[in-house]
Coordinates of C-alpha atoms in Angstrom, one line a residue:
X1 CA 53.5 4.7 43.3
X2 CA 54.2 4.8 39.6
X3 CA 57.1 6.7 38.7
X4 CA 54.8 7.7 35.8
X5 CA 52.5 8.8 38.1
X6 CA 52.8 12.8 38.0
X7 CA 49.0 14.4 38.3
X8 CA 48.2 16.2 41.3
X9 CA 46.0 18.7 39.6
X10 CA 44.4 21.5 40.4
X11 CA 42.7 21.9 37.5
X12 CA 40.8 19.7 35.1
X13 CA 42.5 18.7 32.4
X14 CA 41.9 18.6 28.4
X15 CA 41.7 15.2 28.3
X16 CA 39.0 14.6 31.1
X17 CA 35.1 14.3 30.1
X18 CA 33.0 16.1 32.1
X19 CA 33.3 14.1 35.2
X20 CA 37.5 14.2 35.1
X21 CA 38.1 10.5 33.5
X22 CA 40.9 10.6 31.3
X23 CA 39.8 9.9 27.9
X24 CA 42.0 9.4 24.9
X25 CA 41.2 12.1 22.5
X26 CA 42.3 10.2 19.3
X27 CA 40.5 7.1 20.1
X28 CA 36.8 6.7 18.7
X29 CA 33.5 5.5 20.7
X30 CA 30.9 3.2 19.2
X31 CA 28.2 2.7 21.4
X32 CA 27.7 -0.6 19.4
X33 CA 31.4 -2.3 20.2
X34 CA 31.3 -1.6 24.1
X35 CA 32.6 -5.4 24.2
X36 CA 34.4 -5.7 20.7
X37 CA 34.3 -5.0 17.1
X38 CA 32.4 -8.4 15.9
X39 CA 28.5 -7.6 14.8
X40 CA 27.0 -9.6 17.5
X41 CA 24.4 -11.2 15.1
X42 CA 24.8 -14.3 13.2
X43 CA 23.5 -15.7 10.4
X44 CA 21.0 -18.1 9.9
X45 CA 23.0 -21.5 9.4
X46 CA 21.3 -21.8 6.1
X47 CA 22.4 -18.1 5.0
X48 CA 24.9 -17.6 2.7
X49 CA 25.2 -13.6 3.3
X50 CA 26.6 -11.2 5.7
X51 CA 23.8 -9.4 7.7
X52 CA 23.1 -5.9 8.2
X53 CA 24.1 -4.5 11.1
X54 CA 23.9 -0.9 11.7
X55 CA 25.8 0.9 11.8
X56 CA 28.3 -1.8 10.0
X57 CA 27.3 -0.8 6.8
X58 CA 30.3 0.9 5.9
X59 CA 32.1 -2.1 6.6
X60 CA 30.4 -4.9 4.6
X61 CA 31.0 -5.3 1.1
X62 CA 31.2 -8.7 0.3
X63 CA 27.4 -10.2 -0.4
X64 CA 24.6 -9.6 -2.5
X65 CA 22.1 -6.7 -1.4
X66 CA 20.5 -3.4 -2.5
X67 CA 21.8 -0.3 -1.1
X68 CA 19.9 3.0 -1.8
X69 CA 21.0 6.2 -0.4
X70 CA 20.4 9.7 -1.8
X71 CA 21.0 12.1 1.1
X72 CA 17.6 13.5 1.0
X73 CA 17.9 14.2 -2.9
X74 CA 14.6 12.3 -3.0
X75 CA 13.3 15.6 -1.6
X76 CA 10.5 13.2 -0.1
X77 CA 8.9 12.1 -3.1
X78 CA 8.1 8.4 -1.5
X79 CA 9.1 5.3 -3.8
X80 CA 6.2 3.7 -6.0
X81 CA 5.5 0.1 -6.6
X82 CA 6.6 1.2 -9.9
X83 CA 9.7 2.5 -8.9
X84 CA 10.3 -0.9 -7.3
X85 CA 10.1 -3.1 -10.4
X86 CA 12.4 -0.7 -12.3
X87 CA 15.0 -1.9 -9.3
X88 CA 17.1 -5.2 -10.3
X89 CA 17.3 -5.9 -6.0
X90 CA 15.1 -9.2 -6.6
X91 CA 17.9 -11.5 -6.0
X92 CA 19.2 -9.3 -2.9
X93 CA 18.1 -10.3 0.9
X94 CA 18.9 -7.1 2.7
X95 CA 17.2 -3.4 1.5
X96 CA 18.7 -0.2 2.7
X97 CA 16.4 2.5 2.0
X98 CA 18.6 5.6 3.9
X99 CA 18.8 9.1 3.9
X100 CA 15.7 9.4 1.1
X101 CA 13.1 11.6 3.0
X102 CA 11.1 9.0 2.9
X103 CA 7.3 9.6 4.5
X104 CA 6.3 6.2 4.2
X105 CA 7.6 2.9 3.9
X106 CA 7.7 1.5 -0.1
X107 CA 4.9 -1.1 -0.9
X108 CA 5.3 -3.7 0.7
X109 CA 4.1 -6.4 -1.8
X110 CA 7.0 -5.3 -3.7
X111 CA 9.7 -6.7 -1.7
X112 CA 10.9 -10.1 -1.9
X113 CA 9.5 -12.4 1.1
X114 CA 12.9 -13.8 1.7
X115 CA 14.3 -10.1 3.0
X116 CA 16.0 -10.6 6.0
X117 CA 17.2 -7.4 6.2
X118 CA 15.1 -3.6 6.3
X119 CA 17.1 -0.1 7.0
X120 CA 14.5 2.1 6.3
X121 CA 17.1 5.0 8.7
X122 CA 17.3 8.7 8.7
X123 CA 13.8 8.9 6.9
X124 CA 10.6 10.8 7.7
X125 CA 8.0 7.8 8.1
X126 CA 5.5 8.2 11.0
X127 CA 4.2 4.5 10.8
X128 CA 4.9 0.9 10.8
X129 CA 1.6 -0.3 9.5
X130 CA 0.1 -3.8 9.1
X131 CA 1.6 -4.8 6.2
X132 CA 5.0 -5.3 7.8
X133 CA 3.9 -8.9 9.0
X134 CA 4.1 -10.0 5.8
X135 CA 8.0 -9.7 5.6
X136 CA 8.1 -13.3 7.7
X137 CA 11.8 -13.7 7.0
X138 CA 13.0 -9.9 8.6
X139 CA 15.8 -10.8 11.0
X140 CA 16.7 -7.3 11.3
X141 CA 14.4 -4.5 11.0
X142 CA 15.9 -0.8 11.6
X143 CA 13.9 2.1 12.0
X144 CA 16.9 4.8 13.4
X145 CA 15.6 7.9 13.1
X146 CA 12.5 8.3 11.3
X147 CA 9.5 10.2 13.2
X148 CA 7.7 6.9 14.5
X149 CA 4.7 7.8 16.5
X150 CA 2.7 4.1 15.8
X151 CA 3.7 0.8 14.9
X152 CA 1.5 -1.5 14.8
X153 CA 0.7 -4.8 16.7
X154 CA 1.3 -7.2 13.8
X155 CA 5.1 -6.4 14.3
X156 CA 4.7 -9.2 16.8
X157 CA 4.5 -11.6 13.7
X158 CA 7.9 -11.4 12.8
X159 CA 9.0 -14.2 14.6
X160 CA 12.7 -14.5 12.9
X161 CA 13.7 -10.7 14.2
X162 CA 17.0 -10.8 15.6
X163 CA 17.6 -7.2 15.6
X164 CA 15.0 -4.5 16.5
X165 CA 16.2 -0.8 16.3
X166 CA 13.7 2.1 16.5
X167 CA 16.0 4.4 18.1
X168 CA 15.7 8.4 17.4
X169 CA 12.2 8.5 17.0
X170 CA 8.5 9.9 19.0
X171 CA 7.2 6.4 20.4
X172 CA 5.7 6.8 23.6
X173 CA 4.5 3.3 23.8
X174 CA 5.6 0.0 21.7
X175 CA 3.4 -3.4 21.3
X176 CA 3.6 -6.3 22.9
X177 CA 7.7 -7.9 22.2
X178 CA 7.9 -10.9 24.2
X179 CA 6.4 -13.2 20.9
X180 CA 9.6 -12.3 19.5
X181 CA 11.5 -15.3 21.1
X182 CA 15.1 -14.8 18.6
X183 CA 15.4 -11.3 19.3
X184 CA 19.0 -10.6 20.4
X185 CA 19.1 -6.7 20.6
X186 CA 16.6 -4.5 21.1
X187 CA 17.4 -0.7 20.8
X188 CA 14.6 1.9 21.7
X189 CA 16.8 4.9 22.5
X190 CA 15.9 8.5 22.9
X191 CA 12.1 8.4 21.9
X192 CA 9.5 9.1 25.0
X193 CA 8.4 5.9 26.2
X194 CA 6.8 6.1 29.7
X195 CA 6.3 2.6 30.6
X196 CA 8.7 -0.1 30.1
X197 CA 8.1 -2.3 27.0
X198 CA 7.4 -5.5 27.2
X199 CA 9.9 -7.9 26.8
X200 CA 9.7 -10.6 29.7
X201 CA 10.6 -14.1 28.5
X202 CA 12.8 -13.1 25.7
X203 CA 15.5 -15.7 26.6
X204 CA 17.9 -15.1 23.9
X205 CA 18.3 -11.3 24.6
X206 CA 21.6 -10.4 25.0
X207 CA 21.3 -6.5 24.7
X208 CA 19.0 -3.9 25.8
X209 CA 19.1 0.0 25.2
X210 CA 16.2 2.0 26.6
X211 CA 18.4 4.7 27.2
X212 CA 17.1 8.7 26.7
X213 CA 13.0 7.6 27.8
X214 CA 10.5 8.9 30.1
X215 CA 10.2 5.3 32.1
X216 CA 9.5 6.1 35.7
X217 CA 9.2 2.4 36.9
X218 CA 10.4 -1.1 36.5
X219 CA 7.7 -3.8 37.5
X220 CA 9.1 -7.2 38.8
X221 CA 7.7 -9.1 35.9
X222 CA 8.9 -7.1 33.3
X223 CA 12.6 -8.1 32.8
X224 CA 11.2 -12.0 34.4
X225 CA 13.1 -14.7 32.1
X226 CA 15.8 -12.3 30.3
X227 CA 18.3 -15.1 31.3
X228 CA 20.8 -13.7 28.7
X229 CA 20.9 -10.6 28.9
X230 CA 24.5 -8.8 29.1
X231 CA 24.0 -5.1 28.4
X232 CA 21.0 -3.4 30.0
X233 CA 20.6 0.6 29.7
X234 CA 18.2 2.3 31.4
X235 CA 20.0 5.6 31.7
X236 CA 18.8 8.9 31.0
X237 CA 15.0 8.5 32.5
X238 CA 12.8 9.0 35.5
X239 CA 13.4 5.6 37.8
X240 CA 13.0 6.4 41.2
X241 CA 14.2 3.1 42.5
X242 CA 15.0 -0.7 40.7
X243 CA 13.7 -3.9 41.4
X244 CA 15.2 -6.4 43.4
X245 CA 14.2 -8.9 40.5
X246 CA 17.3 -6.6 38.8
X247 CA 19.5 -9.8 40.7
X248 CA 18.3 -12.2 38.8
X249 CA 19.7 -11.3 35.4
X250 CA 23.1 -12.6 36.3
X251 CA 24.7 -13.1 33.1
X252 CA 25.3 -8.8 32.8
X253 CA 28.3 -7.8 32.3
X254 CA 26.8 -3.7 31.5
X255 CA 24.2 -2.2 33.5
X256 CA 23.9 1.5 33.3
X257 CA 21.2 3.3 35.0
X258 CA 22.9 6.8 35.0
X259 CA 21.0 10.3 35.2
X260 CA 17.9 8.7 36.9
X261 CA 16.5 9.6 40.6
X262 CA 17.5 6.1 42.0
X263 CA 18.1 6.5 45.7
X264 CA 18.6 3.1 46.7
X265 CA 20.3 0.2 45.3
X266 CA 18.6 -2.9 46.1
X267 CA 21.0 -4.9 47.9
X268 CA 20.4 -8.5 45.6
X269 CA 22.9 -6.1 43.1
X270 CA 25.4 -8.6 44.3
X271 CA 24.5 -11.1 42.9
X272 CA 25.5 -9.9 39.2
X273 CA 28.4 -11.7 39.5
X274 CA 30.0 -11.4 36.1
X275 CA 29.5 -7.2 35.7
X276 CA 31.7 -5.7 34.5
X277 CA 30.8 -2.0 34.2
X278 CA 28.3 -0.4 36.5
X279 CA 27.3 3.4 35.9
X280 CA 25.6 4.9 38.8
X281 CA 26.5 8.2 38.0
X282 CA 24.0 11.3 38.5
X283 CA 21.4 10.1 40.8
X284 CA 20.4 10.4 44.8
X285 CA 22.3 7.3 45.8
X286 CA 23.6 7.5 49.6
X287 CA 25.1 4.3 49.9
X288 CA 27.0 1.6 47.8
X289 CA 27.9 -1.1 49.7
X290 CA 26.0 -3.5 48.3
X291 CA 28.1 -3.6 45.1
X292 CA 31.2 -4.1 46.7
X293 CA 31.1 -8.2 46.3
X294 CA 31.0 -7.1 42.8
X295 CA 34.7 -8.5 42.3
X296 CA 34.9 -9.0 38.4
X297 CA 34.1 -5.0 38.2
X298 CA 36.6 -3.6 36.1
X299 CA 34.8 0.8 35.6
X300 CA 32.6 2.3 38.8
X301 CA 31.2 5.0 38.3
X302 CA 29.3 6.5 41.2
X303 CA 29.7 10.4 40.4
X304 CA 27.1 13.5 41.3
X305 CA 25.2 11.4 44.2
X306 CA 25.1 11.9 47.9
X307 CA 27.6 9.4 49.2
X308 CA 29.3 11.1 52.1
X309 CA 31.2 7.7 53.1
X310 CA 33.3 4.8 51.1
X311 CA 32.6 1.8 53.1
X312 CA 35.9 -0.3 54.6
X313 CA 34.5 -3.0 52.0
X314 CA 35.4 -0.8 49.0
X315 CA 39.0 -2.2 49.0
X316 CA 37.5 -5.8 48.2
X317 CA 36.9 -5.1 44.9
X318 CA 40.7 -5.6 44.1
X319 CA 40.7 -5.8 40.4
X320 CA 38.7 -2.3 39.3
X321 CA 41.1 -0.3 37.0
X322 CA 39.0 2.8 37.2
X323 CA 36.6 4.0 39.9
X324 CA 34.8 8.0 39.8
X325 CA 33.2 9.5 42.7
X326 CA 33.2 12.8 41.7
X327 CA 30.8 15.5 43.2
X328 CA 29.6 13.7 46.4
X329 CA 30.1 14.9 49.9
X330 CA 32.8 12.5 50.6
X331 CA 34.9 13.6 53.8
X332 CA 37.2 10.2 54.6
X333 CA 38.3 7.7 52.2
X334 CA 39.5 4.5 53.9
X335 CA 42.8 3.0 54.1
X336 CA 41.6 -0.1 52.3
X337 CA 41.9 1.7 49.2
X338 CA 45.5 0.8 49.1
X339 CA 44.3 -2.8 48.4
X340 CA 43.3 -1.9 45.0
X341 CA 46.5 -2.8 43.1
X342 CA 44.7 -2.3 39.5
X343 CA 43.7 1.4 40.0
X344 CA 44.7 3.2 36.9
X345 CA 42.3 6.3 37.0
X346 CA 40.6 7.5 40.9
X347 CA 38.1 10.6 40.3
X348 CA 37.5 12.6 43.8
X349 CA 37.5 15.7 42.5
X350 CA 34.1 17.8 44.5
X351 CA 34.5 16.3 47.3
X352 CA 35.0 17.1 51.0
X353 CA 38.1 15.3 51.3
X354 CA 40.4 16.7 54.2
X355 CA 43.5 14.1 53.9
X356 CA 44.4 10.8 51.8
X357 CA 45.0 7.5 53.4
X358 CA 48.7 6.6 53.2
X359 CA 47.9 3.5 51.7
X360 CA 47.2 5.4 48.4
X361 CA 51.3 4.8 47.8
X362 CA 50.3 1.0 47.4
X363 CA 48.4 2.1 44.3
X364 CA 51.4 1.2 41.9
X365 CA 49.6 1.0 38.7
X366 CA 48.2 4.6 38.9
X367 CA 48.6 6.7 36.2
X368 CA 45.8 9.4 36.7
X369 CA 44.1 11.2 40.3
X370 CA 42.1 13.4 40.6
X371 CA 41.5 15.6 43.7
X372 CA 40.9 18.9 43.5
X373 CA 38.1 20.9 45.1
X374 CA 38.2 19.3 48.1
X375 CA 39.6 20.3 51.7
X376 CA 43.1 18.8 51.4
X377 CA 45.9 20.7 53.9
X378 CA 48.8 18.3 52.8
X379 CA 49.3 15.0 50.7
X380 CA 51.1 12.1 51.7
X381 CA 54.9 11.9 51.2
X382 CA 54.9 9.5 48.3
X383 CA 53.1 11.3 46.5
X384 CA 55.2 14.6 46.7
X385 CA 58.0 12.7 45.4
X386 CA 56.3 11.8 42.3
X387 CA 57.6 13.4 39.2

């Protein structure tokens, strides 16, 4: 054991989220730099500008666009086509347009048809209407929070989109995506989609958040061809199960179907060879041992289910740092645990645990367990000696 090692709590700590991982309370999350801090668009090779990438605005400064942002001072009075030519943007590719209480979007034949770039965020506009096809050059096109209820089918037409964000809004359905062959990220988070959009073919997709919907299903042909894809969430909705198709997107590296009603996971799971992070958390799953081939898994989380056993298998995946099985029914935890040299953090806290495996002293790189609530009597030696 670490000599470092000194937490046999009782209670939960400060620093622990709500499922008892140790967070750093200093250190800032960005749901945008889960693999690093580089905007993961690039420019056209032609371009001589940085692109927009919410929410990087903050941190680009160097290249020629229009930034307005009034903090709701607009007090929704919507921007003419007048208000437009009293604008020196003309020579700008990128618009930002946030914070204006906007209820529509500006005319349309009054922005330059080389934009590449439209943050129309933290408005009030309800629709994307027809007109937007006419901005052919849009690479990214960024609707956060606005109150979207329609966009229209002619979105489809902008065939150069790299970046589509219509997160925070009312959607319950979106067109038809799969024309748009360069899109590389595709955020639709927290609106109230039921059905999953459609996206199949979209080759060049590297990221998708559907996160905080209503989607109850998805079909085998709907993530056919995403060959790319790295990040996939699909937490916070109504699946009841996932398709067995899901093992075909083997280039993921994040798949996270937390707070769902999954029950199953299909056993072709294993074939994602290169994930990374796999959040199971909060559903009715009775049995992982299908993801334990998943060797390059480096955070497992598997909390508020049903397991009641860890397979012998679970000491194969030898180089996870961080594994949480919080509130299951959990009564034996197998001696193979001591092959897993990496643990850092190990979450078993609401469990029915009655006695630790003596190979838990093997864990020498753990800094942080978490047991309590369970039906310990005693601990093993090594770790009373911890200090």
């Amino acid at each position: 054991m670490n000599p470092a090692f000194s937490e046999y709590d009782s209670s939960q700590s400060n620093s622990e989220n709500s499922e008892g991982v140790f967070i750093d309370e200093n250190s800032e999350l960005n749901e945008y730099q889960d693999f690093d801090d580089t905007p993961p668009f690039q420019s056209p090779s032609n371009a001589s500008y940085a692109p927009l990438y919410y929410p990087y605005t903050d941190q680009l400064d160097d290249y020629e666009n229009y930034q307005y942002e009034d903090e709701g001072e607009n007090n929704g009075q919507d921007l003419s086509e007048e208000d437009f030519k009293n604008i020196d943007y003309f020579f700008s590719k990128e618009l930002v347009l946030q914070n204006m209480d906007l209820r529509v979007i500006p005319p349309l034949n009054s922005m330059p048809n080389n934009l590449y770039v439209l943050d129309l965020s933290h408005n009030q506009i309800p629709e994307i209407p027809d007109e937007i096809s006419s901005l052919s050059a849009l690479t990214s096109l960024i609707f956060f929070n606005n109150t979207l209820h329609k966009i229209t089918p002619q979105i489809s037409q902008l065939t150069n989109l790299n970046f589509l964000d219509l997160s925070h809004n009312y959607l319950t359905s979106v067109p038809d995506l799969s024309n748009l062959s360069n899109l590389y990220r595709i955020d639709i988070i927290n609106n109230k989609l039921t059905h999953f959009p459609n996206v199949a073919g979209l080759k060049n997709l590297v990221t998708l958040q559907l996160q905080g919907n209503m989607i109850e299903n998805i079909s085998e042909h709907e993530i056919k061809g995403l060959t790319s894809l790295q990040e996939f969430d699909m937490s916070e909705n109504q699946l009841i199960s996932l398709p067995k198709e899901i093992g075909n997107l083997t280039e993921l590296r994040v798949l996270k179907v937390n707070n769902n009603k999954v029950s199953l996971v299909p056993h072709t799971i294993s074939n994602l060879v290169n994930l990374e992070s796999l959040h199971l958390q909060h559903n009715n799953i009775h049995n992982i041992t299908s993801i334990l081939t998943l060797t390059r898994l480096i955070s497992l989380h598997v909390s508020s289910n049903t397991l009641h056993t860890l397979p012998v298998a679970f000491g194969d995946l030898v180089n996870l740092p961080e594994f949480n099985a919080s509130n299951n029914k959990i009564k034996v935890i197998p001696e193979s645990i001591g092959k897993l040299k990496e643990l850092r953090i190990l979450n078993f806290n609401n469990n029915s645990i009655k006695e630790l495996p003596s190979s838990i002293e093997n864990l020498t790189n753990l800094i942080k367990l978490l047991i309590y609530n369970n039906r310990l009597s005693q601990l093993p030696q090594a770790l009373l000696q911890c200090t």
